[in-house]
Tab-separated table of C-alpha atoms and ligand atoms in Angstrom:
chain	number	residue	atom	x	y	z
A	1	UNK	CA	17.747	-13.284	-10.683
A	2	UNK	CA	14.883	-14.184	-8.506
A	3	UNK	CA	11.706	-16.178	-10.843
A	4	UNK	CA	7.808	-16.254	-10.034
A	5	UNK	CA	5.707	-17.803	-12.355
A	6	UNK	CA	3.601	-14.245	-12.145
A	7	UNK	CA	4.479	-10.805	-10.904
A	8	UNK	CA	1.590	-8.604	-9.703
A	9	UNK	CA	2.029	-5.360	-9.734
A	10	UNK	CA	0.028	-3.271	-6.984
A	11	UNK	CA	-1.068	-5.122	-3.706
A	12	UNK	CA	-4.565	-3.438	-3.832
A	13	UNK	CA	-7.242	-5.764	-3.091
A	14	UNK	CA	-7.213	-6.281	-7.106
A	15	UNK	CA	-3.687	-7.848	-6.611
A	16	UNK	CA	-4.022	-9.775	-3.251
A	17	UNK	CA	-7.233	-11.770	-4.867
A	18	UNK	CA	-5.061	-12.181	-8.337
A	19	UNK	CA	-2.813	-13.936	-5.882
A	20	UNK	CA	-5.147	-15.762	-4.101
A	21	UNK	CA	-6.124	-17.036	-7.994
A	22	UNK	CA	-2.318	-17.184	-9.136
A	23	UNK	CA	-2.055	-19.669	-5.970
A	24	UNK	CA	-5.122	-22.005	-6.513
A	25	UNK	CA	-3.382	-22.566	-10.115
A	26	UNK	CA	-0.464	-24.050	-8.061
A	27	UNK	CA	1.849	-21.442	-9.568
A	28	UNK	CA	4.015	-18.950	-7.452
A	29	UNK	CA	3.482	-14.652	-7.187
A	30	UNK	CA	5.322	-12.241	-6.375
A	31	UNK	CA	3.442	-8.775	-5.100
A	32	UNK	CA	5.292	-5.497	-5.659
A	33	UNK	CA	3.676	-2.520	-3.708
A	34	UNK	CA	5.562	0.776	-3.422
A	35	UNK	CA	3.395	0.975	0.447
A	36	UNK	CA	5.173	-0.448	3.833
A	37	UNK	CA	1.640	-2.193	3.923
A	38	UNK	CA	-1.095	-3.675	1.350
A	39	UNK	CA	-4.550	-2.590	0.928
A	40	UNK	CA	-4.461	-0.359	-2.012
A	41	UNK	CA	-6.618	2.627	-1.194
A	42	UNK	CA	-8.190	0.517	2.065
A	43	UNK	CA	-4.944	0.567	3.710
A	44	UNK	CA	-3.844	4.183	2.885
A	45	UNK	CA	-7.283	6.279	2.117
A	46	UNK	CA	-9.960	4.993	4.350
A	47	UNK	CA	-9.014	1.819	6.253
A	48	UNK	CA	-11.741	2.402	9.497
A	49	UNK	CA	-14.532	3.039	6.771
A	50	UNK	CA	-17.297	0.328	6.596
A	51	UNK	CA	-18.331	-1.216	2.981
A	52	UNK	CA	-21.224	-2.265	1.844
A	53	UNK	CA	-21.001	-3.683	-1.589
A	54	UNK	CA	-18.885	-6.936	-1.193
A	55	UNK	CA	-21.330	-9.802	-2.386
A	56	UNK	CA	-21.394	-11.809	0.613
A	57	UNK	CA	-20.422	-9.070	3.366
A	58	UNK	CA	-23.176	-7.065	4.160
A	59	UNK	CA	-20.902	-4.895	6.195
A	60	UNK	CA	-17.327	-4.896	6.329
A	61	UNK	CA	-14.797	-2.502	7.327
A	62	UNK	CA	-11.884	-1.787	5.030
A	63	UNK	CA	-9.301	-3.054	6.956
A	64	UNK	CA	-10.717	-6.245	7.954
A	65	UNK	CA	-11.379	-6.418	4.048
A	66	UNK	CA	-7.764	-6.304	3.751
A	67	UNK	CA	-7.023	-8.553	6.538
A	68	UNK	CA	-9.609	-11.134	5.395
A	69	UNK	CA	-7.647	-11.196	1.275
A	70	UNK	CA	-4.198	-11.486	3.448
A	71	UNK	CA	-5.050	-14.282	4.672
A	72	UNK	CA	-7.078	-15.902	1.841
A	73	UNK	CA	-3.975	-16.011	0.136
A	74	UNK	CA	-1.758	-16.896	3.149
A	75	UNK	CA	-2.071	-20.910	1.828
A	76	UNK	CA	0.274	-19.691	-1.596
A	77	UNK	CA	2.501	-17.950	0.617
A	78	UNK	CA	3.169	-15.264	-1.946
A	79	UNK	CA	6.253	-13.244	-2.121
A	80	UNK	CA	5.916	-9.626	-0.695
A	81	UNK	CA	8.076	-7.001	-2.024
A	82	UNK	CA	6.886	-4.345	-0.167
A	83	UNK	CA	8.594	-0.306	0.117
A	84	UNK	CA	9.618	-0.598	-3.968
A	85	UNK	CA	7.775	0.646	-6.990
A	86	UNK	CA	8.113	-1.057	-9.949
A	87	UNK	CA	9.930	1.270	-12.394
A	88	UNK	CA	10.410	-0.958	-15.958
A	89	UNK	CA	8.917	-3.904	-16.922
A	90	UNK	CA	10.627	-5.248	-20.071
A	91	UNK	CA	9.657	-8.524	-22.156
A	92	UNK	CA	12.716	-10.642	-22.501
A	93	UNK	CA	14.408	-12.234	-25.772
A	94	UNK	CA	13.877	-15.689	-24.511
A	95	UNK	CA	10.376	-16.067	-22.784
A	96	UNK	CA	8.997	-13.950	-20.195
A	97	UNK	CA	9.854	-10.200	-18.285
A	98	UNK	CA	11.695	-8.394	-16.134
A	99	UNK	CA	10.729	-6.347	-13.600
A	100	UNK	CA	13.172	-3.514	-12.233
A	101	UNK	CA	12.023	-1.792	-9.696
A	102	UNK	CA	13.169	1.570	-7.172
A	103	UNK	CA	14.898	-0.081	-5.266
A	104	UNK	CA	17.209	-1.408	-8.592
A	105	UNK	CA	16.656	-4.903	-8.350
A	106	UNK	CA	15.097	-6.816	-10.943
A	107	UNK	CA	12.090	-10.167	-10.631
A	108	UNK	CA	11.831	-12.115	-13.578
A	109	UNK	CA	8.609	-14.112	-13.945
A	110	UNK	CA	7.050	-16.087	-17.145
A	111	UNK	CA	3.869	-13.408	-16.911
A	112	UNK	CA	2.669	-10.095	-15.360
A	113	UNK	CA	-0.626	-8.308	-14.252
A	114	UNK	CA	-0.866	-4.972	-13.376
A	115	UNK	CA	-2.561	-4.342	-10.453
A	116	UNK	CA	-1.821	-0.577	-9.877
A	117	UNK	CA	-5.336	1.004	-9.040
A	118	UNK	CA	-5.140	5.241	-9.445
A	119	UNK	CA	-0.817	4.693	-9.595
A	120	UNK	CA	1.527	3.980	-7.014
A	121	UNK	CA	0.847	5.516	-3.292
A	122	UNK	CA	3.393	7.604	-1.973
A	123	UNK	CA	3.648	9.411	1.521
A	124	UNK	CA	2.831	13.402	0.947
A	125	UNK	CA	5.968	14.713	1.917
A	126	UNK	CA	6.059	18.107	3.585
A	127	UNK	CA	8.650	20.980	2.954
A	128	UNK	CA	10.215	22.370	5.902
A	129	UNK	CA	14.156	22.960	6.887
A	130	UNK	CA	16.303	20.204	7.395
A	131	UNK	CA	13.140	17.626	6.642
A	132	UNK	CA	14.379	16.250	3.516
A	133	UNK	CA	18.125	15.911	5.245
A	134	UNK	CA	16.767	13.994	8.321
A	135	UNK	CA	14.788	11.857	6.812
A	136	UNK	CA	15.386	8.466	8.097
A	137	UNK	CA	17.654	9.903	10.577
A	138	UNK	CA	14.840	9.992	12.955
A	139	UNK	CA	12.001	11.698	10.884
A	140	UNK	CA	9.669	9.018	8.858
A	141	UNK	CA	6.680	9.089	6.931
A	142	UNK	CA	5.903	5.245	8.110
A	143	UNK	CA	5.960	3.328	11.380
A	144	UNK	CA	8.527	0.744	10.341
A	145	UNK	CA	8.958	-0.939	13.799
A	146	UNK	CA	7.418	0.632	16.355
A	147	UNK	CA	9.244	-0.461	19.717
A	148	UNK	CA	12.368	1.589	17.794
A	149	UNK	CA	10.342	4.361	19.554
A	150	UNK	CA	10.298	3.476	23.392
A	151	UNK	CA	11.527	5.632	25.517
A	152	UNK	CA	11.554	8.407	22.943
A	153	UNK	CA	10.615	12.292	22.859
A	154	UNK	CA	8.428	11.614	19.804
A	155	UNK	CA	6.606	14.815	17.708
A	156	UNK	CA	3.846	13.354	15.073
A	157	UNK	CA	2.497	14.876	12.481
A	158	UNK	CA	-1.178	14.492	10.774
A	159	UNK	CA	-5.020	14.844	11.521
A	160	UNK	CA	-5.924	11.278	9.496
A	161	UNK	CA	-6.619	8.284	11.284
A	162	UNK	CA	-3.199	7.047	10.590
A	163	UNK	CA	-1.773	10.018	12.245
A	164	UNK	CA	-4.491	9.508	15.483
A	165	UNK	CA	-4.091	5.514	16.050
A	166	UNK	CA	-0.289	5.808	15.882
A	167	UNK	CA	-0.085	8.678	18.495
A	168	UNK	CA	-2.336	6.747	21.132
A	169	UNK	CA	-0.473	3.431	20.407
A	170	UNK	CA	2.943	5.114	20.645
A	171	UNK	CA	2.412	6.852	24.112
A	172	UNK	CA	2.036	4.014	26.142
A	173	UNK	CA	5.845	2.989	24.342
A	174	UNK	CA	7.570	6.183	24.119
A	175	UNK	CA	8.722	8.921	26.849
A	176	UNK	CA	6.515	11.943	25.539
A	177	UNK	CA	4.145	12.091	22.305
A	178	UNK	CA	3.120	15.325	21.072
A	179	UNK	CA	0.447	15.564	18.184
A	180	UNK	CA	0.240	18.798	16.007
A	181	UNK	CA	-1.725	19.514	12.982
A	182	UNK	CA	-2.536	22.278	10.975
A	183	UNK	CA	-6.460	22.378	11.696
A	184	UNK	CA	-8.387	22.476	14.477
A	185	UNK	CA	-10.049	19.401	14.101
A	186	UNK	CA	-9.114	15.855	13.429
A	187	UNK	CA	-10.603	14.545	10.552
A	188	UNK	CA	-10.029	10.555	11.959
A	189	UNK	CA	-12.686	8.671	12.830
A	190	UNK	CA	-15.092	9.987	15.490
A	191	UNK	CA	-14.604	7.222	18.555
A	192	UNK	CA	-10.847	7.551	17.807
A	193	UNK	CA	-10.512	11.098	18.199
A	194	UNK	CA	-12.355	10.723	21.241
A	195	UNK	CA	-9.871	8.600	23.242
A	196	UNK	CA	-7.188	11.383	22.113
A	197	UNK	CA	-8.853	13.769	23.724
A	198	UNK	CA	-9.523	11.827	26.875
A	199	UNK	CA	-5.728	10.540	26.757
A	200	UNK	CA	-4.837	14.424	26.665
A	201	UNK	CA	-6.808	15.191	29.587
A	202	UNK	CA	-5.590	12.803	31.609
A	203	UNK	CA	-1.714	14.076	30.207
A	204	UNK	CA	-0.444	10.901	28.625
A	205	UNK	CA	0.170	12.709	25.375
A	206	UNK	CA	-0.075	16.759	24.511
A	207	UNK	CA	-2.089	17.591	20.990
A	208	UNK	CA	-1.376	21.296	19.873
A	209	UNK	CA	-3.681	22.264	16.946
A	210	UNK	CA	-3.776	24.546	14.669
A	211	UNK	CA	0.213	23.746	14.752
A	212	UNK	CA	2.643	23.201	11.818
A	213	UNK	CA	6.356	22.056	11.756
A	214	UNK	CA	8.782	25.210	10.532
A	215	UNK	CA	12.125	23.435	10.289
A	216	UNK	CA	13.500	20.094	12.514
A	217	UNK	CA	17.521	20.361	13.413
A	218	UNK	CA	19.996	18.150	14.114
A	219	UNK	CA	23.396	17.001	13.300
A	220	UNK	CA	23.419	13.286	12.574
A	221	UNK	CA	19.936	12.867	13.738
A	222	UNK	CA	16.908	14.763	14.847
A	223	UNK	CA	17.525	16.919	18.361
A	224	UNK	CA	14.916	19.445	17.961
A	225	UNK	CA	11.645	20.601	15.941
A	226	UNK	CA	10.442	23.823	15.407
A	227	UNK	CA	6.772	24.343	15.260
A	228	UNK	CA	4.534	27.229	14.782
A	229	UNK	CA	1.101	28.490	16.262
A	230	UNK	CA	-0.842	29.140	12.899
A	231	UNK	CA	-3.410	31.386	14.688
A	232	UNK	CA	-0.788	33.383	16.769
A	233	UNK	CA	2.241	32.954	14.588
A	234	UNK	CA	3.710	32.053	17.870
A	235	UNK	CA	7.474	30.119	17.622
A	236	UNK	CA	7.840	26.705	19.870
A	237	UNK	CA	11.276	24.662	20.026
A	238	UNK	CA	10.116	21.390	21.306
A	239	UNK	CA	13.569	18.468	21.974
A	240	UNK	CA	12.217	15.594	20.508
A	241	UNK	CA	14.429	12.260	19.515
A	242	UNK	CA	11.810	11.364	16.529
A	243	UNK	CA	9.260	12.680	14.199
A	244	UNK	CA	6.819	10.899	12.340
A	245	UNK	CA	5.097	12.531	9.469
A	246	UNK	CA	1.787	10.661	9.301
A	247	UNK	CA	-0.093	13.144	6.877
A	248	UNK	CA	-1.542	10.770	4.120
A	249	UNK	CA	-0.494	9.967	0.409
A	250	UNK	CA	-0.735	10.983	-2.887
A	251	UNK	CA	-0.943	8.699	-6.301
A	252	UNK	CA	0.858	8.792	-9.405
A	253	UNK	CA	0.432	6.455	-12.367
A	254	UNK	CA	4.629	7.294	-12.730
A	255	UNK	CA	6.111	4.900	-14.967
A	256	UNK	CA	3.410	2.832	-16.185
A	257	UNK	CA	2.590	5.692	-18.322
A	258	UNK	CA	5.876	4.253	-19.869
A	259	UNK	CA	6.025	0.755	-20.610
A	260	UNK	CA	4.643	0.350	-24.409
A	261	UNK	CA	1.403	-0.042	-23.111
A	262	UNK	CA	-2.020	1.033	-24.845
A	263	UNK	CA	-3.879	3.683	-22.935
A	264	UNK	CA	-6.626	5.840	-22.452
A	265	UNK	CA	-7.147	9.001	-20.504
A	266	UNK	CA	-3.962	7.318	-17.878
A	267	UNK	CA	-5.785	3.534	-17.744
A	268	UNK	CA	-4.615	0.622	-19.045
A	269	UNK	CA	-6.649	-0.846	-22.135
A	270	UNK	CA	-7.378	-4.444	-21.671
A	271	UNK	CA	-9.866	-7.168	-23.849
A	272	UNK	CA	-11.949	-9.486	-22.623
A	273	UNK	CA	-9.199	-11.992	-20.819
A	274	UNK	CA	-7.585	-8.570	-19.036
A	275	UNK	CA	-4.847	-8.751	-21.671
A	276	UNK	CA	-3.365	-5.969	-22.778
A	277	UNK	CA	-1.812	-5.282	-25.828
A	278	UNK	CA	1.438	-6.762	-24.812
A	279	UNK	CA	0.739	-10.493	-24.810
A	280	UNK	CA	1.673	-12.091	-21.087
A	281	UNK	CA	0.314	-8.862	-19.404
A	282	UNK	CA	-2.580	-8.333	-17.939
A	283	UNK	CA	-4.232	-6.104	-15.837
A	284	UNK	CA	-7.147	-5.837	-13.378
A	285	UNK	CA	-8.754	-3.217	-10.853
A	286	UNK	CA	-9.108	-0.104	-11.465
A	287	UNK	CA	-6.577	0.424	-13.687
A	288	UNK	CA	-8.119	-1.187	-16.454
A	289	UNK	CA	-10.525	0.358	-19.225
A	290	UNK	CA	-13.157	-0.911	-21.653
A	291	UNK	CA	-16.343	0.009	-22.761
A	292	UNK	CA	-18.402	0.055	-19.566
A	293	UNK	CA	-16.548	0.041	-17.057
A	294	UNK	CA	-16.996	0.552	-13.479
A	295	UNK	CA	-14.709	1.149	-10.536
A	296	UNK	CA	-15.555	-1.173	-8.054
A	297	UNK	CA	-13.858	-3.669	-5.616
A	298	UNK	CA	-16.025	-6.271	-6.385
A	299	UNK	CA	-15.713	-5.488	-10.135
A	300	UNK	CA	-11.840	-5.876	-9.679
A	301	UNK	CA	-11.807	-9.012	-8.030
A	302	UNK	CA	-14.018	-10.458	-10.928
A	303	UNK	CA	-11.074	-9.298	-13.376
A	304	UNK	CA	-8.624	-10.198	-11.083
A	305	UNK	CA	-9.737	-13.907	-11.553
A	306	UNK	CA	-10.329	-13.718	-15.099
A	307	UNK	CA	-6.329	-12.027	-15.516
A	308	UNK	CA	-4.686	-14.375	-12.904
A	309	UNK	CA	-6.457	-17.760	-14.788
A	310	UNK	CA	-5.068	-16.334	-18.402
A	311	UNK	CA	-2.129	-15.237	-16.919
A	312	UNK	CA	-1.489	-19.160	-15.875
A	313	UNK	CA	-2.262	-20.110	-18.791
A	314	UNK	CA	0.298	-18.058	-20.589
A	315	UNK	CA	2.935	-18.659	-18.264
A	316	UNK	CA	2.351	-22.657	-18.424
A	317	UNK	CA	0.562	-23.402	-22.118
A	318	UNK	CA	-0.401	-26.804	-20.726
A	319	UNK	CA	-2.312	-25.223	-17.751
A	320	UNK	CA	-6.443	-24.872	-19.215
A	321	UNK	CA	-7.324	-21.328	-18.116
A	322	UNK	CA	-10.403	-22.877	-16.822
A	323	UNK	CA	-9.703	-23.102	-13.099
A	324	UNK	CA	-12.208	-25.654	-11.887
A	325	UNK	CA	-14.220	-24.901	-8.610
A	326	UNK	CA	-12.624	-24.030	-5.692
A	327	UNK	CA	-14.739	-26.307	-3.914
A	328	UNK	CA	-13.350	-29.248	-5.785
A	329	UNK	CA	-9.760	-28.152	-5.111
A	330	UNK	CA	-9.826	-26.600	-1.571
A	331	UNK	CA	-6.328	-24.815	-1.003
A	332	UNK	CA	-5.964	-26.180	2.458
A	333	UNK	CA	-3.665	-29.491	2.426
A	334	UNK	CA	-1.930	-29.002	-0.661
A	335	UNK	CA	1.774	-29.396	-1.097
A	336	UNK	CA	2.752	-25.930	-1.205
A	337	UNK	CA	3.831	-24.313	-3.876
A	338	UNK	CA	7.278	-25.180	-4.470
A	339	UNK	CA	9.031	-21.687	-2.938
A	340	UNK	CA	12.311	-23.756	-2.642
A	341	UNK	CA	12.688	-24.014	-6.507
A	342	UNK	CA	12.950	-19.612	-6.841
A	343	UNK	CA	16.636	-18.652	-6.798
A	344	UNK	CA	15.296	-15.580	-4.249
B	401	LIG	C1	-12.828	6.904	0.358
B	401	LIG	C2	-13.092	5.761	-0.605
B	401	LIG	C3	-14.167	4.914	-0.366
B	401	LIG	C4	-14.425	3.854	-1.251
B	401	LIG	N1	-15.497	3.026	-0.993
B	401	LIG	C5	-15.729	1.978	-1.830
B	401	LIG	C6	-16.834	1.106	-1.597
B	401	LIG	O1	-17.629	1.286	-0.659
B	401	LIG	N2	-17.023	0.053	-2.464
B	401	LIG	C7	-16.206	-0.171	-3.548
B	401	LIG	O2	-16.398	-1.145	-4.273
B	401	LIG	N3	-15.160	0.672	-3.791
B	401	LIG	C8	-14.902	1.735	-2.966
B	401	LIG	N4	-13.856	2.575	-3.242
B	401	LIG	C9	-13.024	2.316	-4.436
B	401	LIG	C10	-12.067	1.144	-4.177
B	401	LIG	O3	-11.244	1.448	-3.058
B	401	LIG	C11	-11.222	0.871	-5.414
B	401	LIG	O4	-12.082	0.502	-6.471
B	401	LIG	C12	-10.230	-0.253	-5.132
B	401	LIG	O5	-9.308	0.105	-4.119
B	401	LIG	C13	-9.452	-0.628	-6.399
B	401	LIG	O6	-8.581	-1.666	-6.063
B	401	LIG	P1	-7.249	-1.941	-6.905
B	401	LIG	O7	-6.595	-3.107	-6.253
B	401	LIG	O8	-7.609	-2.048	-8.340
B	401	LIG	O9	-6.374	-0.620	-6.752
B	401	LIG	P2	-5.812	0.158	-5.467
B	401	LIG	O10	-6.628	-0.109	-4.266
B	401	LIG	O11	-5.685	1.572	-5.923
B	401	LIG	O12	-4.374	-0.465	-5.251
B	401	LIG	C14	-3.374	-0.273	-6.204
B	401	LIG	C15	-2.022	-0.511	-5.579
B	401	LIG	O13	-1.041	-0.511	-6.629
B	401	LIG	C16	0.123	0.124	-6.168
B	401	LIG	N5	0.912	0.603	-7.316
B	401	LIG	C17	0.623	1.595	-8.173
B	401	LIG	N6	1.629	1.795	-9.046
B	401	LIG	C18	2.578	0.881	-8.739
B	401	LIG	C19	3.872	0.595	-9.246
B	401	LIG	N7	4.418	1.279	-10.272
B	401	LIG	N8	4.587	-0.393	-8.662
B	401	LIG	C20	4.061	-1.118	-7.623
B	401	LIG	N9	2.852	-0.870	-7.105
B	401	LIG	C21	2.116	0.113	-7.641
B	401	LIG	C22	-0.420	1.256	-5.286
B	401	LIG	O14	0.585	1.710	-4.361
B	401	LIG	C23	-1.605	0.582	-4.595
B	401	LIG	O15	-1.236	0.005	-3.359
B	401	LIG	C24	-13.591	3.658	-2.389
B	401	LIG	C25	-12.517	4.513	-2.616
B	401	LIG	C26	-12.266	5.565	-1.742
B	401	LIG	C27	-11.100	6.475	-2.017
């Protein structure tokens, strides 16, 4: 079974900066993230949003954030095991855990931190007919790939920015794009919804608010979707070869809630190294409590270095958890960290 030296659970920007530490410590990661992209809550719940409180940025918008961590840890090359949640962690006989996650496969490693912010992001899936039966047979709640929409009839779903930037990306790829949503107005960012509108004008994609889907049909795959005119309970059969469903996520602390660990009111109590009361796991972000605490990135990258130095410690006892100064040990030009030697 695949072997890091630490699993991080959660790819928040809690767990892409315990990487970044796991890495400078010259010891190998693995970052399970139940997303198709990291970023915690940047990624899925504001990523066009500016921030103000990272020391050092006096302005910085979410997603840059995000890009900026990716590749600040890009040097350690961790492991990304993205689209799975992790389901059981279990401490082994001999030393270290095992990870098992939805997709079934388990990741060994010598130590753990948990990483998992408000619980694991999943799309909000919506109930109409045949929805649940296409899925990934042409309906999706993510952009996977998206040139495996040129040339299609493609209906998307959502108000969000997510929902916004995909449907004036995808029309200059696919054959038709029609946007619907269930309110009149868009709640993505202002200058996006902007250059919808003026793409509608000029007819390179068709938005039909205050619209929802009623049922999608098909066979094999999707042929057709049904949608519905919520103000005039009008009925609309649009042919359509794909449908995304782009209409945000919802969190769920799941099976964490499950794992032996101590808790209060659904956080994960830690001590002053980020340990919790299972020695070799750790935790960091918002999913942590202690007297005091406060939710903040900048608060969760501070944890995340103190976990991710203990953690190395605990998975190599002749590792000091001290980590030195960065500055004295730049991660640029060192061998890198020996990927070859995981059975992955
Ligand atoms: C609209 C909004 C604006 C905000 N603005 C600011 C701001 O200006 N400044 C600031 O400091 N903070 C802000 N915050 C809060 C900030 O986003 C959080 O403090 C931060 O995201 C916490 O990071 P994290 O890495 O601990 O957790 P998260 O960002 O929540 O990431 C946790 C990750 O863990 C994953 N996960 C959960 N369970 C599992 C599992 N079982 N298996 C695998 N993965 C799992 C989740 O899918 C998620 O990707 C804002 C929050 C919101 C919603």
């Amino acid at each position: 079974m695949p072997k890091t030296d630490v699993i991080i659970i959660g790819a928040g920007p809690s767990g892409l900066f315990a990487a970044f530490y796991v890495g400078m410590r010259d010891l190998t990661a693995r970052i399970i993230d139940p997303m198709a992209e990291v970023g915690g809550q940047l990624s899925a719940l504001y990523p066009d949003k500016f921030i103000y409180d990272i020391a050092g940025f006096p302005k910085i918008r979410a997603k840059e954030l995000v890009r900026n961590l990716v590749e600040q840890v890009k040097p350690f090359d961790p492991i990304y095991t993205l689209e799975e949640r992790a389901e059981r962690l279990e401490p082994l006989d001999e030393d270290g855990f095992a990870v098992t996650t939805s997709s079934g496969r388990t990741y060994l490693s010598r130590a753990v931190i948990i990483t998992a912010g408000v619980g694991a992001f999943e799309p909000r899936r919506i109930e109409a007919e045949g929805v649940a039966r296409l899925e990934h047979k042409g309906l999706e709640y993510a952009v996977r790939d998206a040139r495996a929409y040129a040339g299609q009839r493609l209906l998307i779903i959502g108000g969000g920015d997510s929902a916004v930037d995909w449907a004036l990306t995808l029309k200059d790829l696919a054959d038709q794009v029609t946007l619907i949503h269930r309110r009149e107005t868009f709640r993505a960012h202002g200058a996006t919804v902007n250059r919808l509108i003026a793409a509608a004008e000029a007819g390179e994609l068709t938005i039909l608010t205050p619209y929802e889907l009623q049922a999608v049909l098909g066979e094999e795959r999707v042929r057709e979707a049904v949608i519905v005119d919520k103000k005039t309970g009008r009925v609309r059969n649009l042919d359509v070869d794909a449908v995304l469903v782009l209409t945000g996520y919802v969190s769920k602390l799941g099976p964490i809630a499950h794992w032996g660990l101590e808790l209060e009111k659904n956080r994960i109590k830690v001590d002053t190294r980020m340990e919790t009361n299972i020695p070799g796991v750790f935790a960091a972000g918002d999913i942590t409590t202690y007297p005091g605490k406060i939710r903040l990135i900048a608060v969760g990258f501070g944890e995340a270095a103190t976990a991710a130095n203990h953690a190395a410690a605990f998975a190599h006892p002749r590792l000091r958890v001290d980590p030195g100064h960065s500055s004295d040990h730049p991660p640029e030009g060192r061998p890198s960290v020996a990927r070859s030697s995981l059975d992955d």
